mmCIF file of C-alpha atoms in Angstrom:
data_model
loop_
_atom_site.group_PDB
_atom_site.id
_atom_site.type_symbol
_atom_site.label_atom_id
_atom_site.label_comp_id
_atom_site.label_asym_id
_atom_site.label_seq_id
_atom_site.Cartn_x
_atom_site.Cartn_y
_atom_site.Cartn_z
ATOM 1 C CA UNK A 27 -0.009 0.018 -0.004
ATOM 2 C CA UNK A 28 1.529 3.285 -1.047
ATOM 3 C CA UNK A 29 0.535 6.836 -0.126
ATOM 4 C CA UNK A 30 -0.955 8.913 -2.939
ATOM 5 C CA UNK A 31 1.184 12.036 -3.442
ATOM 6 C CA UNK A 32 -0.255 15.355 -2.284
ATOM 7 C CA UNK A 33 -1.293 17.318 -5.398
ATOM 8 C CA UNK A 34 -0.119 20.851 -6.164
ATOM 9 C CA UNK A 35 -2.069 23.561 -7.806
ATOM 10 C CA UNK A 36 -3.788 26.919 -7.483
ATOM 11 C CA UNK A 37 -6.544 25.534 -5.312
ATOM 12 C CA UNK A 38 -4.301 23.626 -2.893
ATOM 13 C CA UNK A 39 -4.644 26.029 0.003
ATOM 14 C CA UNK A 40 -8.433 26.099 -0.209
ATOM 15 C CA UNK A 41 -8.553 22.342 -0.560
ATOM 16 C CA UNK A 42 -6.406 21.821 2.523
ATOM 17 C CA UNK A 43 -8.647 24.198 4.511
ATOM 18 C CA UNK A 44 -11.749 22.360 3.306
ATOM 19 C CA UNK A 45 -10.193 18.955 4.177
ATOM 20 C CA UNK A 46 -9.366 19.820 7.755
ATOM 21 C CA UNK A 47 -12.421 21.947 8.482
ATOM 22 C CA UNK A 48 -14.542 19.137 7.064
ATOM 23 C CA UNK A 49 -12.857 16.493 9.210
ATOM 24 C CA UNK A 50 -13.172 18.667 12.316
ATOM 25 C CA UNK A 51 -16.842 19.267 11.647
ATOM 26 C CA UNK A 52 -17.369 15.529 10.995
ATOM 27 C CA UNK A 53 -15.978 14.710 14.442
ATOM 28 C CA UNK A 54 -18.059 17.458 15.978
ATOM 29 C CA UNK A 55 -21.208 16.166 14.302
ATOM 30 C CA UNK A 56 -20.641 12.675 15.570
ATOM 31 C CA UNK A 57 -20.186 14.116 19.095
ATOM 32 C CA UNK A 58 -23.502 15.987 18.762
ATOM 33 C CA UNK A 59 -25.279 12.724 17.932
ATOM 34 C CA UNK A 60 -23.720 11.194 21.012
ATOM 35 C CA UNK A 61 -24.946 14.076 23.185
ATOM 36 C CA UNK A 62 -28.421 13.896 21.643
ATOM 37 C CA UNK A 63 -28.728 10.298 22.885
ATOM 38 C CA UNK A 64 -31.185 9.290 20.193
ATOM 39 C CA UNK A 65 -29.040 6.952 18.153
ATOM 40 C CA UNK A 66 -25.761 7.223 16.212
ATOM 41 C CA UNK A 67 -24.646 6.754 12.625
ATOM 42 C CA UNK A 68 -23.674 3.092 11.777
ATOM 43 C CA UNK A 69 -19.947 3.305 12.539
ATOM 44 C CA UNK A 70 -20.694 5.489 15.547
ATOM 45 C CA UNK A 71 -22.772 2.656 16.993
ATOM 46 C CA UNK A 72 -19.702 0.385 16.752
ATOM 47 C CA UNK A 73 -17.363 3.000 18.171
ATOM 48 C CA UNK A 74 -19.705 3.628 21.137
ATOM 49 C CA UNK A 75 -20.109 -0.054 21.778
ATOM 50 C CA UNK A 76 -16.351 -0.624 21.794
ATOM 51 C CA UNK A 77 -15.860 2.410 24.030
ATOM 52 C CA UNK A 78 -18.347 0.953 26.498
ATOM 53 C CA UNK A 79 -16.478 -2.344 26.613
ATOM 54 C CA UNK A 80 -12.931 -1.022 26.687
ATOM 55 C CA UNK A 81 -13.236 2.139 28.795
ATOM 56 C CA UNK A 82 -11.497 4.172 26.094
ATOM 57 C CA UNK A 83 -13.010 7.414 24.828
ATOM 58 C CA UNK A 84 -15.163 7.102 21.729
ATOM 59 C CA UNK A 85 -12.763 9.355 19.822
ATOM 60 C CA UNK A 86 -9.766 7.104 20.608
ATOM 61 C CA UNK A 87 -11.798 4.052 19.609
ATOM 62 C CA UNK A 88 -12.644 5.829 16.300
ATOM 63 C CA UNK A 89 -8.915 6.353 15.667
ATOM 64 C CA UNK A 90 -8.082 2.733 16.445
ATOM 65 C CA UNK A 91 -10.861 1.340 14.248
ATOM 66 C CA UNK A 92 -9.928 3.708 11.388
ATOM 67 C CA UNK A 93 -6.294 2.571 11.572
ATOM 68 C CA UNK A 94 -7.405 -1.112 11.604
ATOM 69 C CA UNK A 95 -9.678 -0.573 8.626
ATOM 70 C CA UNK A 96 -6.853 1.169 6.757
ATOM 71 C CA UNK A 97 -4.667 -1.922 7.210
ATOM 72 C CA UNK A 98 -7.406 -3.883 5.343
ATOM 73 C CA UNK A 99 -6.620 -1.745 2.335
ATOM 74 C CA UNK A 100 -3.335 -3.656 1.855
ATOM 75 C CA UNK A 101 -4.775 -6.922 0.534
ATOM 76 C CA UNK A 102 -7.332 -5.123 -1.655
ATOM 77 C CA UNK A 103 -4.574 -2.826 -3.026
ATOM 78 C CA UNK A 104 -6.209 0.533 -2.316
ATOM 79 C CA UNK A 105 -4.046 3.655 -2.249
ATOM 80 C CA UNK A 106 -4.679 6.148 0.571
ATOM 81 C CA UNK A 107 -4.417 9.891 0.095
ATOM 82 C CA UNK A 108 -3.680 12.721 2.553
ATOM 83 C CA UNK A 109 -7.384 12.842 3.393
ATOM 84 C CA UNK A 110 -7.427 9.137 4.156
ATOM 85 C CA UNK A 111 -4.622 9.294 6.688
ATOM 86 C CA UNK A 112 -5.869 12.570 8.187
ATOM 87 C CA UNK A 113 -9.325 11.067 8.536
ATOM 88 C CA UNK A 114 -7.990 8.379 10.868
ATOM 89 C CA UNK A 115 -6.792 10.885 13.435
ATOM 90 C CA UNK A 116 -8.604 14.190 12.946
ATOM 91 C CA UNK A 117 -12.216 12.930 13.347
ATOM 92 C CA UNK A 118 -11.494 11.115 16.637
ATOM 93 C CA UNK A 119 -9.622 14.055 18.074
ATOM 94 C CA UNK A 120 -12.398 16.502 17.058
ATOM 95 C CA UNK A 121 -14.985 14.148 18.497
ATOM 96 C CA UNK A 122 -13.408 13.885 21.917
ATOM 97 C CA UNK A 123 -12.731 17.638 21.926
ATOM 98 C CA UNK A 124 -16.368 18.417 21.174
ATOM 99 C CA UNK A 125 -17.632 15.969 23.832
ATOM 100 C CA UNK A 126 -15.408 17.708 26.404
ATOM 101 C CA UNK A 127 -16.958 21.087 25.505
ATOM 102 C CA UNK A 128 -20.625 20.213 24.905
ATOM 103 C CA UNK A 129 -22.585 19.201 28.046
ATOM 104 C CA UNK A 130 -25.185 16.499 28.378
ATOM 105 C CA UNK A 131 -28.528 17.342 26.738
ATOM 106 C CA UNK A 132 -31.735 16.959 28.726
ATOM 107 C CA UNK A 133 -35.281 17.049 27.508
ATOM 108 C CA UNK A 134 -36.686 15.494 24.312
ATOM 109 C CA UNK A 135 -37.037 18.796 22.440
ATOM 110 C CA UNK A 136 -33.400 19.683 23.067
ATOM 111 C CA UNK A 137 -32.308 16.186 22.140
ATOM 112 C CA UNK A 138 -34.151 16.325 18.838
ATOM 113 C CA UNK A 139 -32.630 19.717 18.023
ATOM 114 C CA UNK A 140 -29.144 18.526 18.762
ATOM 115 C CA UNK A 141 -29.759 15.334 16.750
ATOM 116 C CA UNK A 142 -30.944 17.297 13.693
ATOM 117 C CA UNK A 143 -27.999 19.703 14.063
ATOM 118 C CA UNK A 144 -25.605 16.755 14.196
ATOM 119 C CA UNK A 145 -26.998 15.231 10.948
ATOM 120 C CA UNK A 146 -26.931 18.582 9.105
ATOM 121 C CA UNK A 147 -23.416 19.408 10.274
ATOM 122 C CA UNK A 148 -22.383 15.934 9.130
ATOM 123 C CA UNK A 149 -23.750 16.675 5.668
ATOM 124 C CA UNK A 150 -21.761 19.940 5.564
ATOM 125 C CA UNK A 151 -18.615 18.167 6.739
ATOM 126 C CA UNK A 152 -19.048 15.437 4.101
ATOM 127 C CA UNK A 153 -19.360 17.999 1.343
ATOM 128 C CA UNK A 154 -16.270 19.883 2.509
ATOM 129 C CA UNK A 155 -14.121 16.798 2.982
ATOM 130 C CA UNK A 156 -14.938 14.938 -0.199
ATOM 131 C CA UNK A 157 -14.988 18.042 -2.400
ATOM 132 C CA UNK A 158 -11.391 18.720 -1.287
ATOM 133 C CA UNK A 159 -10.425 15.569 -3.284
ATOM 134 C CA UNK A 160 -7.661 14.159 -1.107
ATOM 135 C CA UNK A 161 -8.864 10.582 -1.135
ATOM 136 C CA UNK A 162 -11.701 8.655 0.560
ATOM 137 C CA UNK A 163 -11.952 7.830 4.258
ATOM 138 C CA UNK A 164 -10.671 4.430 5.423
ATOM 139 C CA UNK A 165 -14.161 2.919 5.719
ATOM 140 C CA UNK A 166 -15.305 4.084 2.286
ATOM 141 C CA UNK A 167 -12.058 2.958 0.713
ATOM 142 C CA UNK A 168 -12.727 -0.496 2.114
ATOM 143 C CA UNK A 169 -16.187 -0.401 0.586
ATOM 144 C CA UNK A 170 -15.021 0.687 -2.885
ATOM 145 C CA UNK A 171 -12.064 -1.662 -2.734
ATOM 146 C CA UNK A 172 -14.223 -4.680 -1.997
ATOM 147 C CA UNK A 173 -16.609 -3.533 -4.724
ATOM 148 C CA UNK A 174 -13.793 -3.418 -7.256
ATOM 149 C CA UNK A 175 -12.229 -6.738 -6.140
ATOM 150 C CA UNK A 176 -15.406 -8.744 -5.826
ATOM 151 C CA UNK A 177 -17.514 -7.237 -8.611
ATOM 152 C CA UNK A 178 -20.447 -6.906 -6.213
ATOM 153 C CA UNK A 179 -22.571 -3.778 -6.307
ATOM 154 C CA UNK A 180 -21.843 -0.798 -4.052
ATOM 155 C CA UNK A 181 -25.309 -1.218 -2.548
ATOM 156 C CA UNK A 182 -24.630 -4.821 -1.556
ATOM 157 C CA UNK A 183 -21.102 -4.234 -0.240
ATOM 158 C CA UNK A 184 -22.088 -1.145 1.744
ATOM 159 C CA UNK A 185 -25.186 -2.779 3.129
ATOM 160 C CA UNK A 186 -23.313 -5.875 4.275
ATOM 161 C CA UNK A 187 -20.562 -3.794 5.907
ATOM 162 C CA UNK A 188 -22.897 -1.429 7.665
ATOM 163 C CA UNK A 189 -25.281 -4.172 8.859
ATOM 164 C CA UNK A 190 -22.316 -6.043 10.315
ATOM 165 C CA UNK A 191 -21.057 -2.830 11.936
ATOM 166 C CA UNK A 192 -24.420 -1.839 13.422
ATOM 167 C CA UNK A 193 -25.232 -5.303 14.734
ATOM 168 C CA UNK A 194 -21.809 -5.677 16.297
ATOM 169 C CA UNK A 195 -21.944 -2.167 17.823
ATOM 170 C CA UNK A 196 -25.481 -2.760 19.165
ATOM 171 C CA UNK A 197 -24.511 -6.076 20.779
ATOM 172 C CA UNK A 198 -21.543 -4.302 22.408
ATOM 173 C CA UNK A 199 -23.820 -1.575 23.784
ATOM 174 C CA UNK A 200 -23.908 1.040 21.076
ATOM 175 C CA UNK A 201 -26.937 3.322 20.651
ATOM 176 C CA UNK A 202 -29.549 2.761 17.932
ATOM 177 C CA UNK A 203 -32.592 4.992 17.564
ATOM 178 C CA UNK A 204 -34.254 7.841 15.696
ATOM 179 C CA UNK A 205 -30.847 9.435 15.030
ATOM 180 C CA UNK A 206 -29.697 6.321 13.219
ATOM 181 C CA UNK A 207 -32.794 6.358 11.000
ATOM 182 C CA UNK A 208 -32.645 10.099 10.343
ATOM 183 C CA UNK A 209 -28.971 9.800 9.437
ATOM 184 C CA UNK A 210 -29.648 6.967 7.000
ATOM 185 C CA UNK A 211 -32.441 8.889 5.261
ATOM 186 C CA UNK A 212 -30.970 12.382 5.204
ATOM 187 C CA UNK A 213 -27.208 12.040 4.752
ATOM 188 C CA UNK A 214 -27.349 11.103 1.065
ATOM 189 C CA UNK A 215 -29.324 14.185 -0.068
ATOM 190 C CA UNK A 216 -27.413 16.461 2.316
ATOM 191 C CA UNK A 217 -24.074 15.171 1.125
ATOM 192 C CA UNK A 218 -25.033 15.556 -2.537
ATOM 193 C CA UNK A 219 -26.111 19.171 -1.985
ATOM 194 C CA UNK A 220 -22.996 20.167 -0.110
ATOM 195 C CA UNK A 221 -20.657 18.310 -2.493
ATOM 196 C CA UNK A 222 -21.939 20.575 -5.249
ATOM 197 C CA UNK A 223 -21.858 23.681 -3.033
ATOM 198 C CA UNK A 224 -18.223 23.182 -2.017
ATOM 199 C CA UNK A 225 -16.930 21.942 -5.404
ATOM 200 C CA UNK A 226 -13.560 23.482 -6.301
ATOM 201 C CA UNK A 227 -12.603 24.622 -9.756
ATOM 202 C CA UNK A 228 -15.775 23.319 -11.384
ATOM 203 C CA UNK A 229 -14.854 19.733 -10.416
ATOM 204 C CA UNK A 230 -17.491 18.450 -8.009
ATOM 205 C CA UNK A 231 -16.596 15.220 -6.243
ATOM 206 C CA UNK A 232 -19.233 12.699 -7.122
ATOM 207 C CA UNK A 233 -19.657 9.528 -5.074
ATOM 208 C CA UNK A 234 -21.962 6.683 -4.179
ATOM 209 C CA UNK A 235 -24.551 6.818 -1.460
ATOM 210 C CA UNK A 236 -25.953 3.892 0.382
ATOM 211 C CA UNK A 237 -28.905 2.531 -1.464
ATOM 212 C CA UNK A 238 -27.592 2.911 -4.997
ATOM 213 C CA UNK A 239 -26.779 0.104 -7.387
ATOM 214 C CA UNK A 240 -24.600 2.326 -9.567
ATOM 215 C CA UNK A 241 -20.974 1.438 -9.517
ATOM 216 C CA UNK A 242 -18.329 3.855 -8.320
ATOM 217 C CA UNK A 243 -14.504 3.935 -8.114
ATOM 218 C CA UNK A 244 -11.753 6.008 -6.651
ATOM 219 C CA UNK A 245 -10.098 7.297 -9.816
ATOM 220 C CA UNK A 246 -7.100 9.551 -10.398
ATOM 221 C CA UNK A 247 -7.499 12.892 -12.123
ATOM 222 C CA UNK A 248 -5.672 13.668 -15.364
ATOM 223 C CA UNK A 249 -2.527 14.888 -13.527
ATOM 224 C CA UNK A 250 -2.080 11.348 -12.135
ATOM 225 C CA UNK A 251 -1.652 12.389 -8.500
ATOM 226 C CA UNK A 252 -5.014 13.649 -7.258
ATOM 227 C CA UNK A 253 -7.435 10.923 -6.184
ATOM 228 C CA UNK A 254 -11.026 12.070 -6.687
ATOM 229 C CA UNK A 255 -14.090 10.045 -5.818
ATOM 230 C CA UNK A 256 -15.979 9.636 -9.070
ATOM 231 C CA UNK A 257 -19.197 7.905 -10.109
ATOM 232 C CA UNK A 258 -21.102 7.007 -13.219
ATOM 233 C CA UNK A 259 -24.177 8.980 -12.263
ATOM 234 C CA UNK A 260 -24.766 12.190 -10.258
ATOM 235 C CA UNK A 261 -26.829 12.333 -7.142
ATOM 236 C CA UNK A 262 -24.683 10.040 -5.011
ATOM 237 C CA UNK A 263 -22.131 10.546 -2.257
ATOM 238 C CA UNK A 264 -19.450 8.380 -0.592
ATOM 239 C CA UNK A 265 -19.369 9.427 3.054
ATOM 240 C CA UNK A 266 -16.012 10.079 4.765
ATOM 241 C CA UNK A 267 -16.223 7.491 7.482
#
């Protein structure tokens, strides 16, 4: 497994800012879902379950799981980019930092407001991070790598991975609920909107959302060094998890 070189160009500074702001917001959004207490996104369920069992913070667990998933890229011959490696560390750090600053939420109305805010911020973060075009997150690279190696559809691969993740996380003590359902229904449209909104240089990063049978791949741009997430149809988004 080799590291994809960091690209150079007129938009590099903006792209770097988008990358790290997006990753920080992603970690913050996950923390908001934890504080809402109404259910987490699929990988968050696993992270929370492992945190309950190990006594580690959920952010540290996220880093460990991300690093472990990245190791699985080796046999499927995926190439990480700067965004991939940064994803492993930045989201977990931002998540623990936000949890340290944001107090517990009490009352159903407040919980619902924080839950909705978490999902929306996650959509913004997804658009920022993917549109920066520095490579997919470890978990999405695993999905696309298995898709390419097995020939199975993105829908099937993603569904199998996320069902396994959610079930394992729930058995370990992770939180399922309305937040999980809202995330599943809303994150695709939100990500698609913000991917277009934050597109740089007229090159929106297209990707695959859960629930689509269209095939996608992580493909290099014409300069040979910038990994962009591309797809055969618009209206889809690979999430940076």
